[in-house]
Tab-separated table of C-alpha atoms and ligand atoms in Angstrom:
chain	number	residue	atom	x	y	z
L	1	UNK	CA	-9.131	-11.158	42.375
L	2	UNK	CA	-8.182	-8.365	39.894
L	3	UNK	CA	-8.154	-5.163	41.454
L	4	UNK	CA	-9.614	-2.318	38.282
L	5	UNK	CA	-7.095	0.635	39.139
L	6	UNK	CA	-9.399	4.122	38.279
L	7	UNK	CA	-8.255	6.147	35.456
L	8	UNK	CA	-6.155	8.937	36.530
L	9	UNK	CA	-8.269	11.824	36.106
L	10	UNK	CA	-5.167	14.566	34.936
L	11	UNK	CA	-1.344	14.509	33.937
L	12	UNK	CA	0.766	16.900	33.912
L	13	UNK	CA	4.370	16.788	31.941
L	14	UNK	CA	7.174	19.445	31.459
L	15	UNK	CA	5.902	21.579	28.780
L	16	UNK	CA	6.774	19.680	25.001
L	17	UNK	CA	8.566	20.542	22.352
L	18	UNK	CA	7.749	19.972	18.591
L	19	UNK	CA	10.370	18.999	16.603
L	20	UNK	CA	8.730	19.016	13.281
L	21	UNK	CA	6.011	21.289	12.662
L	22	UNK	CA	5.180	23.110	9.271
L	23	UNK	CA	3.405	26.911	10.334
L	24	UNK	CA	3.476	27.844	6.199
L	25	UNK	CA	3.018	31.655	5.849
L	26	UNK	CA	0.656	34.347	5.311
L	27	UNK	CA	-2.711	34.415	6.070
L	28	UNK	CA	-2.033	30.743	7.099
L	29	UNK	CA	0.964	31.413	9.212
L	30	UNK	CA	-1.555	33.544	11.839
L	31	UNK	CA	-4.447	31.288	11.774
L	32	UNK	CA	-1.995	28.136	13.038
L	33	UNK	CA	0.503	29.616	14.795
L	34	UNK	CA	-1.570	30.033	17.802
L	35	UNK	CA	-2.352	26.690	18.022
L	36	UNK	CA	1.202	25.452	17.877
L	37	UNK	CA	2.147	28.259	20.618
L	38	UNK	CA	-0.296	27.192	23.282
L	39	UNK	CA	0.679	23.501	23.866
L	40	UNK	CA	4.388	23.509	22.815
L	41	UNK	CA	7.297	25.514	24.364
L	42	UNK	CA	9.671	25.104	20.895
L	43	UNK	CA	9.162	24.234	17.013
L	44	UNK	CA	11.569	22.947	14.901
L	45	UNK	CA	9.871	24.886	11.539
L	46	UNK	CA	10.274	23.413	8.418
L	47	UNK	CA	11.575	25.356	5.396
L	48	UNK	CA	9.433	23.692	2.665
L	49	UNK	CA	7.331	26.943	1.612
L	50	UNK	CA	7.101	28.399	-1.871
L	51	UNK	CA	10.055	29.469	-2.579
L	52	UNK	CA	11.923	27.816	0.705
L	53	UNK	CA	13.672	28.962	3.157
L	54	UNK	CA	17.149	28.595	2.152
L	55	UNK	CA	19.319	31.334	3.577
L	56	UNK	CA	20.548	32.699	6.963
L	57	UNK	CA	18.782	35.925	6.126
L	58	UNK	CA	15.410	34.494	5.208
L	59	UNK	CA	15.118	31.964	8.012
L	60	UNK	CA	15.993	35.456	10.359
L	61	UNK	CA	13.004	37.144	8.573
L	62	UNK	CA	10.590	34.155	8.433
L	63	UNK	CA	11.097	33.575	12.263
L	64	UNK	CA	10.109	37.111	12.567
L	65	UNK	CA	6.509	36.658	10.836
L	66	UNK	CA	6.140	33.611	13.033
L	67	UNK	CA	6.631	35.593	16.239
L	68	UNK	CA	4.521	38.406	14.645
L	69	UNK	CA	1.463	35.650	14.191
L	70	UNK	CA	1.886	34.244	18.383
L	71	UNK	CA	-0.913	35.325	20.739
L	72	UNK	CA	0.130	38.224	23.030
L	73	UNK	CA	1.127	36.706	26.767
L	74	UNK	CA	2.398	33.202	25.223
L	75	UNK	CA	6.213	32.612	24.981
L	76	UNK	CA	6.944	30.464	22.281
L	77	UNK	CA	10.606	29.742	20.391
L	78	UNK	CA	10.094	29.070	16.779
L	79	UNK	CA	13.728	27.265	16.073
L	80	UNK	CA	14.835	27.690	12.595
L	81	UNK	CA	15.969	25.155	9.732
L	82	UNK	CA	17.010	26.446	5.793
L	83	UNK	CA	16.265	23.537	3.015
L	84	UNK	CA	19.417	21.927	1.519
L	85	UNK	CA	19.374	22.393	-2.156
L	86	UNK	CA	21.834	21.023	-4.997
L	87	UNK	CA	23.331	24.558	-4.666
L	88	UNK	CA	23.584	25.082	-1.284
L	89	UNK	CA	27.358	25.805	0.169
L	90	UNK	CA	29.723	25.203	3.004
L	91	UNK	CA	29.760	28.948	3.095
L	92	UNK	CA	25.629	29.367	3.510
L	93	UNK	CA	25.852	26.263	6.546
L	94	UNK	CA	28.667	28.609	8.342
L	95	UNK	CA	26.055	31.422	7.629
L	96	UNK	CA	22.923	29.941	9.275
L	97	UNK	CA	24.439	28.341	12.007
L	98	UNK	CA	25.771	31.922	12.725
L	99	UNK	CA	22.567	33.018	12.172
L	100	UNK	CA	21.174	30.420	15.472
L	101	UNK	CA	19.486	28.348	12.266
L	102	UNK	CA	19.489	24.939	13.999
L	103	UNK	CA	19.140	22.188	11.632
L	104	UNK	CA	19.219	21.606	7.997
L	105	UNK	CA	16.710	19.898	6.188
L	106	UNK	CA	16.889	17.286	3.230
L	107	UNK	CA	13.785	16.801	0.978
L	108	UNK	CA	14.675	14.340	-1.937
L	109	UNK	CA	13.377	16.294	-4.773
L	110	UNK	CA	9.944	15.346	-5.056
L	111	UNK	CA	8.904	13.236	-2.659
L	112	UNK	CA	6.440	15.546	-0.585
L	113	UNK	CA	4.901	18.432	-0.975
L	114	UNK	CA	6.739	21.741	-1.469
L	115	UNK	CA	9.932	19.573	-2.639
L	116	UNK	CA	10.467	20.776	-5.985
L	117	UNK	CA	13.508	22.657	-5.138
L	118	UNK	CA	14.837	19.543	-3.092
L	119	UNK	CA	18.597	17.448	-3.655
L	120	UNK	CA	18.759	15.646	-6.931
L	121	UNK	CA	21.819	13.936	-5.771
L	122	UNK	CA	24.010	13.533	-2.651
L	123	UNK	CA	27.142	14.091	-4.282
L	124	UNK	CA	25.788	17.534	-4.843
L	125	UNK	CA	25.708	18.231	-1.413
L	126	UNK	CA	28.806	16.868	-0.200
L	127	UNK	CA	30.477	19.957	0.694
L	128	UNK	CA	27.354	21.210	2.235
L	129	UNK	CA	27.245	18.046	4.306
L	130	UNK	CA	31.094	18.147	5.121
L	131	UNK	CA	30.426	21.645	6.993
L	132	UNK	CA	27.393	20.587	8.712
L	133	UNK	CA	29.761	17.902	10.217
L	134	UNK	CA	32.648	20.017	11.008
L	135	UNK	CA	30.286	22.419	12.875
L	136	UNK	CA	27.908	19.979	14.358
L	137	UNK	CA	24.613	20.911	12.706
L	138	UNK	CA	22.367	18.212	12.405
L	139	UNK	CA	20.786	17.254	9.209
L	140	UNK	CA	17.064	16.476	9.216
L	141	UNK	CA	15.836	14.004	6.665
L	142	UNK	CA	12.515	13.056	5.069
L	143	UNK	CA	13.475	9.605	4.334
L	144	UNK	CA	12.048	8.567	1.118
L	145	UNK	CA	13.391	7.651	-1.668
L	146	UNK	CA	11.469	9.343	-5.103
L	147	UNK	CA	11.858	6.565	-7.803
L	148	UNK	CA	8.583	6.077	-9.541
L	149	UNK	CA	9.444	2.334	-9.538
L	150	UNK	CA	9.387	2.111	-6.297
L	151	UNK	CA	6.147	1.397	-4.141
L	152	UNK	CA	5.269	3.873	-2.322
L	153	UNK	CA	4.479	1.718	0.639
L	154	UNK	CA	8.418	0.323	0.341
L	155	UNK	CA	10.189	4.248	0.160
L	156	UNK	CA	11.007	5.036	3.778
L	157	UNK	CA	12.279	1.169	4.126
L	158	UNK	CA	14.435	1.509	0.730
L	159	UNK	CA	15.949	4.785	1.509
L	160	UNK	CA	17.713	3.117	4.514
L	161	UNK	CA	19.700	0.885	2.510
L	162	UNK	CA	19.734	2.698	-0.676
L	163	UNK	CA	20.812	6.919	0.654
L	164	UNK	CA	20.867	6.658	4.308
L	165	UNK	CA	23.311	4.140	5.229
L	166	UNK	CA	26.127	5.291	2.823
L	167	UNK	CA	25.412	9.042	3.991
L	168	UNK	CA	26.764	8.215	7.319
L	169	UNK	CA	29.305	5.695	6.171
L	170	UNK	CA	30.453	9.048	4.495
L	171	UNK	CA	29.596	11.406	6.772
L	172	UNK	CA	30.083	9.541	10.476
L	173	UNK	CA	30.231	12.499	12.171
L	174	UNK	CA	27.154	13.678	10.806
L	175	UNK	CA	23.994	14.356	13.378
L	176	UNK	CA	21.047	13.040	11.737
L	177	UNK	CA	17.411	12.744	12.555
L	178	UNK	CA	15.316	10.840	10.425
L	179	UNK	CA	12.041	13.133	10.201
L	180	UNK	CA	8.529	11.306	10.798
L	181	UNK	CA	9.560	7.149	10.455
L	182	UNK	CA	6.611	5.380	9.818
L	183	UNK	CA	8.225	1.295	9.668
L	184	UNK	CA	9.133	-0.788	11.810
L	185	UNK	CA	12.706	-0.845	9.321
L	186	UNK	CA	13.029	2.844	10.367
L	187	UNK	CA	12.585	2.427	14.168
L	188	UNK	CA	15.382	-0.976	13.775
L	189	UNK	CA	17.685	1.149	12.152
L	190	UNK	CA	18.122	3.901	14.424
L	191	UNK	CA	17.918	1.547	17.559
L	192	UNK	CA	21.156	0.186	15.528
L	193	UNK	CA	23.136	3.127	15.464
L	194	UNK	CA	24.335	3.866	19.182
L	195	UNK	CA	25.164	7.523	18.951
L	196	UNK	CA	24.051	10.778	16.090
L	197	UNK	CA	20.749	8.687	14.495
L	198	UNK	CA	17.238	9.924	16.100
L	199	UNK	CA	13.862	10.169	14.366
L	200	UNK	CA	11.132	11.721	15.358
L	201	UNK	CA	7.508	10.390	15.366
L	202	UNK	CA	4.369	11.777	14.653
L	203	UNK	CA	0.971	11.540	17.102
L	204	UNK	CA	-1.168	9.839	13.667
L	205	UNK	CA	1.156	7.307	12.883
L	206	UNK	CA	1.291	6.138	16.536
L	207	UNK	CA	-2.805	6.084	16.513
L	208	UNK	CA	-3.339	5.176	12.675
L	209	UNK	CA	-2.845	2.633	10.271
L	210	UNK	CA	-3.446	2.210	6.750
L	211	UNK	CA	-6.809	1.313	7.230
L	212	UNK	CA	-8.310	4.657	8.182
L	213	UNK	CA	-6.259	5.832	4.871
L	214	UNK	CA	-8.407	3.686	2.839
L	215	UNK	CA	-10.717	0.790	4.310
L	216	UNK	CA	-14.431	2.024	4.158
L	217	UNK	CA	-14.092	5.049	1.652
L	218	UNK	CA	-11.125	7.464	1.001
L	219	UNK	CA	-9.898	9.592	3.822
L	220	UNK	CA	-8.291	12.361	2.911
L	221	UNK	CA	-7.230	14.082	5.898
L	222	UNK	CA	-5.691	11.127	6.440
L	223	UNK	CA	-3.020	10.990	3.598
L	224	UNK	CA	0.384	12.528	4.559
L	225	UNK	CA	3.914	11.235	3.563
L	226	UNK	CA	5.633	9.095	4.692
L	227	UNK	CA	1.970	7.160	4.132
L	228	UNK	CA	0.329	5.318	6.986
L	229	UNK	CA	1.298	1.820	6.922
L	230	UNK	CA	0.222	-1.683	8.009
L	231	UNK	CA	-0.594	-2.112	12.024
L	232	UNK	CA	2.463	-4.137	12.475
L	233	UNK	CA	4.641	-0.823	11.940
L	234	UNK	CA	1.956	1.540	13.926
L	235	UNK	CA	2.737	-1.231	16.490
L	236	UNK	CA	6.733	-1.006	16.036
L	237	UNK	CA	6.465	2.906	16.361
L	238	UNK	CA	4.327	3.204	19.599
L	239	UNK	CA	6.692	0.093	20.900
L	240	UNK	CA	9.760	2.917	20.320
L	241	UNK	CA	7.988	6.127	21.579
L	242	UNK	CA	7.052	4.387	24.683
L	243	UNK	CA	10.495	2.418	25.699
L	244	UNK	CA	11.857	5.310	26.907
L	245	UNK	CA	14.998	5.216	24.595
L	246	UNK	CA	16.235	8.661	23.843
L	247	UNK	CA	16.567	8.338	20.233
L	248	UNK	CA	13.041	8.584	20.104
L	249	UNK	CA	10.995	11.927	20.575
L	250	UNK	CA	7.979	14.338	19.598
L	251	UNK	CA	7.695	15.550	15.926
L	252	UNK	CA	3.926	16.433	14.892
L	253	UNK	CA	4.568	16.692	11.469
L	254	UNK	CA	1.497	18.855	11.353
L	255	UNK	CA	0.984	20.250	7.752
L	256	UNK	CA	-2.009	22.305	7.392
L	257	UNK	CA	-3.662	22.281	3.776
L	258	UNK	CA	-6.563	24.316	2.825
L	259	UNK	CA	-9.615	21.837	2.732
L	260	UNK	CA	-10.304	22.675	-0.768
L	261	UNK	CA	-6.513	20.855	-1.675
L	262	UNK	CA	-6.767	18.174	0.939
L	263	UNK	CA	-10.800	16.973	-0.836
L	264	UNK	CA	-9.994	16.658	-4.561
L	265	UNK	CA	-9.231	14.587	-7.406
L	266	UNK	CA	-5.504	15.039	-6.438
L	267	UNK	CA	-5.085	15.495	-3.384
L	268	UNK	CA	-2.092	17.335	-1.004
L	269	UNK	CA	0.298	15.114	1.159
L	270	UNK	CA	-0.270	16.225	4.563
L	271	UNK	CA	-2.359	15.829	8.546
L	272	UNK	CA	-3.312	19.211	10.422
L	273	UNK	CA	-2.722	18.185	13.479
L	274	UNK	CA	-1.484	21.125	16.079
L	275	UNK	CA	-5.256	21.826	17.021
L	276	UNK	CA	-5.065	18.747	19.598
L	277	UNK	CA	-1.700	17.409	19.027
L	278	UNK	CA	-0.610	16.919	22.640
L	279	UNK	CA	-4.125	15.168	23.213
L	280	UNK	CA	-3.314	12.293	20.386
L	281	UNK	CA	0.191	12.063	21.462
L	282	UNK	CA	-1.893	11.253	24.801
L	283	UNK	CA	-4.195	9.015	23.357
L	284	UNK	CA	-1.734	6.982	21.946
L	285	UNK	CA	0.408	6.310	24.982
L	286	UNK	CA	-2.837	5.350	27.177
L	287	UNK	CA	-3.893	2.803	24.451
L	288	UNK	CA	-0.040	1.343	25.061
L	289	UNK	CA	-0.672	1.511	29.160
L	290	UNK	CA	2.681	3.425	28.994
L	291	UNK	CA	1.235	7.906	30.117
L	292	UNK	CA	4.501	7.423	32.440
L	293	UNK	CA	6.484	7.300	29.861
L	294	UNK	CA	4.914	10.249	27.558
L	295	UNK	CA	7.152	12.799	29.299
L	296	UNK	CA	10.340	11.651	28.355
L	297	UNK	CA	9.696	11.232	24.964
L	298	UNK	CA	7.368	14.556	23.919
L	299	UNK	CA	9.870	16.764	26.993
L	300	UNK	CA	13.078	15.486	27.225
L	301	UNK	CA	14.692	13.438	24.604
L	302	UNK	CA	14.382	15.931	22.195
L	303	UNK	CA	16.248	18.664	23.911
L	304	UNK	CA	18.656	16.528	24.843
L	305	UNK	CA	19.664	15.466	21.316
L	306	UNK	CA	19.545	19.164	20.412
L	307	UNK	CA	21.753	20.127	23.590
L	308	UNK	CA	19.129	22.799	24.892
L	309	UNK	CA	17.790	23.034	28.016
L	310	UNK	CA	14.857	21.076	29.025
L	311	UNK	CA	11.393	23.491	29.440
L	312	UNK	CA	10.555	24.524	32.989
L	313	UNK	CA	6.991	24.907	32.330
L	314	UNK	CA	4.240	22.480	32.680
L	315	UNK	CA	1.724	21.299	31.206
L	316	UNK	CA	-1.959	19.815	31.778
L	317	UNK	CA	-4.385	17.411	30.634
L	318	UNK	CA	-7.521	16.570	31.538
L	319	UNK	CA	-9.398	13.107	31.415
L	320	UNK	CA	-12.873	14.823	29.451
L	321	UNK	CA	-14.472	13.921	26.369
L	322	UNK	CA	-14.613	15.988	23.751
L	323	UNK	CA	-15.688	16.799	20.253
L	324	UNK	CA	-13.528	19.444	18.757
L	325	UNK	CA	-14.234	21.449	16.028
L	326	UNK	CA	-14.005	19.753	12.621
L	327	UNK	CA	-13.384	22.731	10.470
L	328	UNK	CA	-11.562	25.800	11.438
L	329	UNK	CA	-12.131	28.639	9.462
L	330	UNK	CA	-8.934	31.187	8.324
L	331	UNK	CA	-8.975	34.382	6.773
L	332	UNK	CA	-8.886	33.092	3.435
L	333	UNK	CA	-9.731	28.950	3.440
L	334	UNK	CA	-10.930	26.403	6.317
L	335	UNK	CA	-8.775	24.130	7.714
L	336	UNK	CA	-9.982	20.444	8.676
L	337	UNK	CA	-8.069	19.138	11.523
L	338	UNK	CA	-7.000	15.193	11.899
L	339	UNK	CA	-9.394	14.301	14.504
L	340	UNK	CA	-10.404	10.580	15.483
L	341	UNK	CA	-13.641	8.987	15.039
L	342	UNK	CA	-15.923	9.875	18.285
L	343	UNK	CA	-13.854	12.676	19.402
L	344	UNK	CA	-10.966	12.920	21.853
L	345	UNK	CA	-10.825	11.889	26.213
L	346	UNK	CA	-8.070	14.499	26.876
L	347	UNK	CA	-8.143	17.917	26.741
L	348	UNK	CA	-4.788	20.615	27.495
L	349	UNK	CA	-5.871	22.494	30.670
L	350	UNK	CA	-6.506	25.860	29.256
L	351	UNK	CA	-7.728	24.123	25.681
H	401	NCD	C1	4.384	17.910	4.549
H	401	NCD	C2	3.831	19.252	4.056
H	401	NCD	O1	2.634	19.323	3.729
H	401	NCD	O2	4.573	20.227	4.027
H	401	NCD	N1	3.489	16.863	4.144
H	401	NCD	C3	3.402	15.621	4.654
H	401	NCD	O3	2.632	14.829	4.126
H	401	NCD	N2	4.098	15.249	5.698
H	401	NCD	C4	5.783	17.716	4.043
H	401	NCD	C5	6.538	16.619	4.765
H	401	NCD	O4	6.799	16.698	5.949
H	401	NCD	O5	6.930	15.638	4.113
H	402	ZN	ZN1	8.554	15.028	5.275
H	403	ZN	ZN1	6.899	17.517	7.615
């Protein structure tokens, strides 16, 4: 006879880390800061705003606004990157890592939102690169290549061959961490590379495929980049978050867009997740039998690849069903938040 084991009704982790996270600025800084802050002890927070973030001295000031925008009572470490551009130096990497910046961040120009300013070519960069090596700051990558010729279903599997693999044939030494990978490609390649290659993976590829992009009506909130793809990579990408291999860990790749530029004609790139992000990350590893293993990868391996210290702090969740909001209004424009059909079965503690 089968035994039926009872759900467990709670779980409680070290307190995560996001490794990817966009927070904006403004008016929309302080309405989702807060929601970042409560579940997550760290951000990594991307440069890409208008004009980006691509000094020592304005990643200094924009970590100010985002402590300015966290709820009294709630420690949080915003942990600051600068976007490469085709001008960037050896000279500004020295700066910012001076400066406690911890990562740099390489948008192909063009191929998300806010990219504009982004590299038009490696070469460009070398020097750049060269002193991110020589002083050990990793280089973050949104890994898709921008050629109009290309589908853009194929990108993130193309830019493997085509850019990543000679940038670390040139640059060996070079920490990488391939932002968001949505194929099964992506999660191959950096189980390939034995030391210096992570990626981090966000909560809707793990629960999404294509599918709820586009089968049964257009779904906006759904579109981000890298796009969702076929099951067969969701599967590939919950098979690497939950195997408990290090080179694997938490990056929500939320990216809040006013509602008003996510339901158009021409829609923005981008899933507003950090309202429940812990709770898909949790819904995801129950639906792969592996909440042991959810720890390790949204706690631990991230820190670890960083070299800081793993959080002290804990964290909740509670087996409940819940609807949460759908819209969230902000000072100026609502926000709609990525939430799954019929609601959500765990809920952060103090949610
Ligand atoms: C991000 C954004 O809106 O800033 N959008 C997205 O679809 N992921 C940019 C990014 O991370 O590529
Ligand atoms: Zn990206
Ligand atoms: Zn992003």
């Amino acid at each position: 006879m089968c035994a039926t084991r009872s759900p467990v009704p709670s779980i409680t982790i070290a307190q995560p880390d996001d490794w990817h996270v966009h927070l904006r600025d403004g008016a929309m800084l302080s309405a989702v800061v807060p929601y970042t802050a409560r579940q997550f002890a760290r951000a990594i927070v991307m440069p890409n705003l208008l004009p980006p973030i691509t000094t020592a001295e304005q990643a200094l000031a924009y970590r100010q606004r985002i402590l300015s925008a966290v709820p009294a009572g709630v420690a949080f470490t915003p942990l600051m990157t600068i976007y490469l551009t085709d001008r960037t130096t050896a000279a500004d990497i020295a700066r910012a890592r001076d400066a406690g910046v911890v990562a740099v961040k390489l948008y192909p120009a063009g191929a998300t939102t806010n990219s504009d300013a982004g590299v038009t070519a490696l070469h460009r960069v070398a020097p750049a690169l060269e002193a991110m090596q020589r002083l050990g700051v990793p280089l973050l990558v949104h890994g898709e290549v921008t050629d109009p010729a290309v589908d853009i279903f194929d990108r993130e599997s193309v830019f493997l061959d085509t850019v990543l693999d000679p940038l670390r044939k040139d640059f060996p030494a070079l920490r990488v961490v391939m932002e968001h990978v949505t194929t099964r490609e992506a999660v191959q390649y950096v189980q390939s590379v034995a030391q210096g290659l992570a990626a981090t993976i966000t909560a809707h590829h793990l629960l999404f495929h294509r599918n709820a992009l586009l089968a049964g009506g257009l779904r906006p909130h759904y579109y981000c980049l890298p796009i969702l793809k076929r099951a067969e990579h969701r599967d590939a990408l919950l098979a690497a978050a939950t195997g408990g291999d290090r080179r694997f860990f938490l990056g929500t790749d939320s990216a809040p867009h006013p509602i008003h530029r996510k339901e158009c004609a021409q829609g923005c790139a981008g899933c507003f997740t950090a309202p429940v992000a812990i709770e898909l990350y949790v819904t995801a590893f129950e639906a792969a039998g592996a909440l042991d293993r959810l720890e390790a990868f949204a706690s631990h391996h991230g820190a670890d690849f960083y070299g800081l210290p793993r959080n002290l702090g804990a964290l909740t969740l509670h087996r409940v069903a819940w609807e949460p909001p759908k819209r969230i209004d902000t000072a100026d424009e609502g926000l709609h938040p990525l939430i799954p059909e019929g609601g959500l079965g765990w809920r952060v503690a103090n949610g």
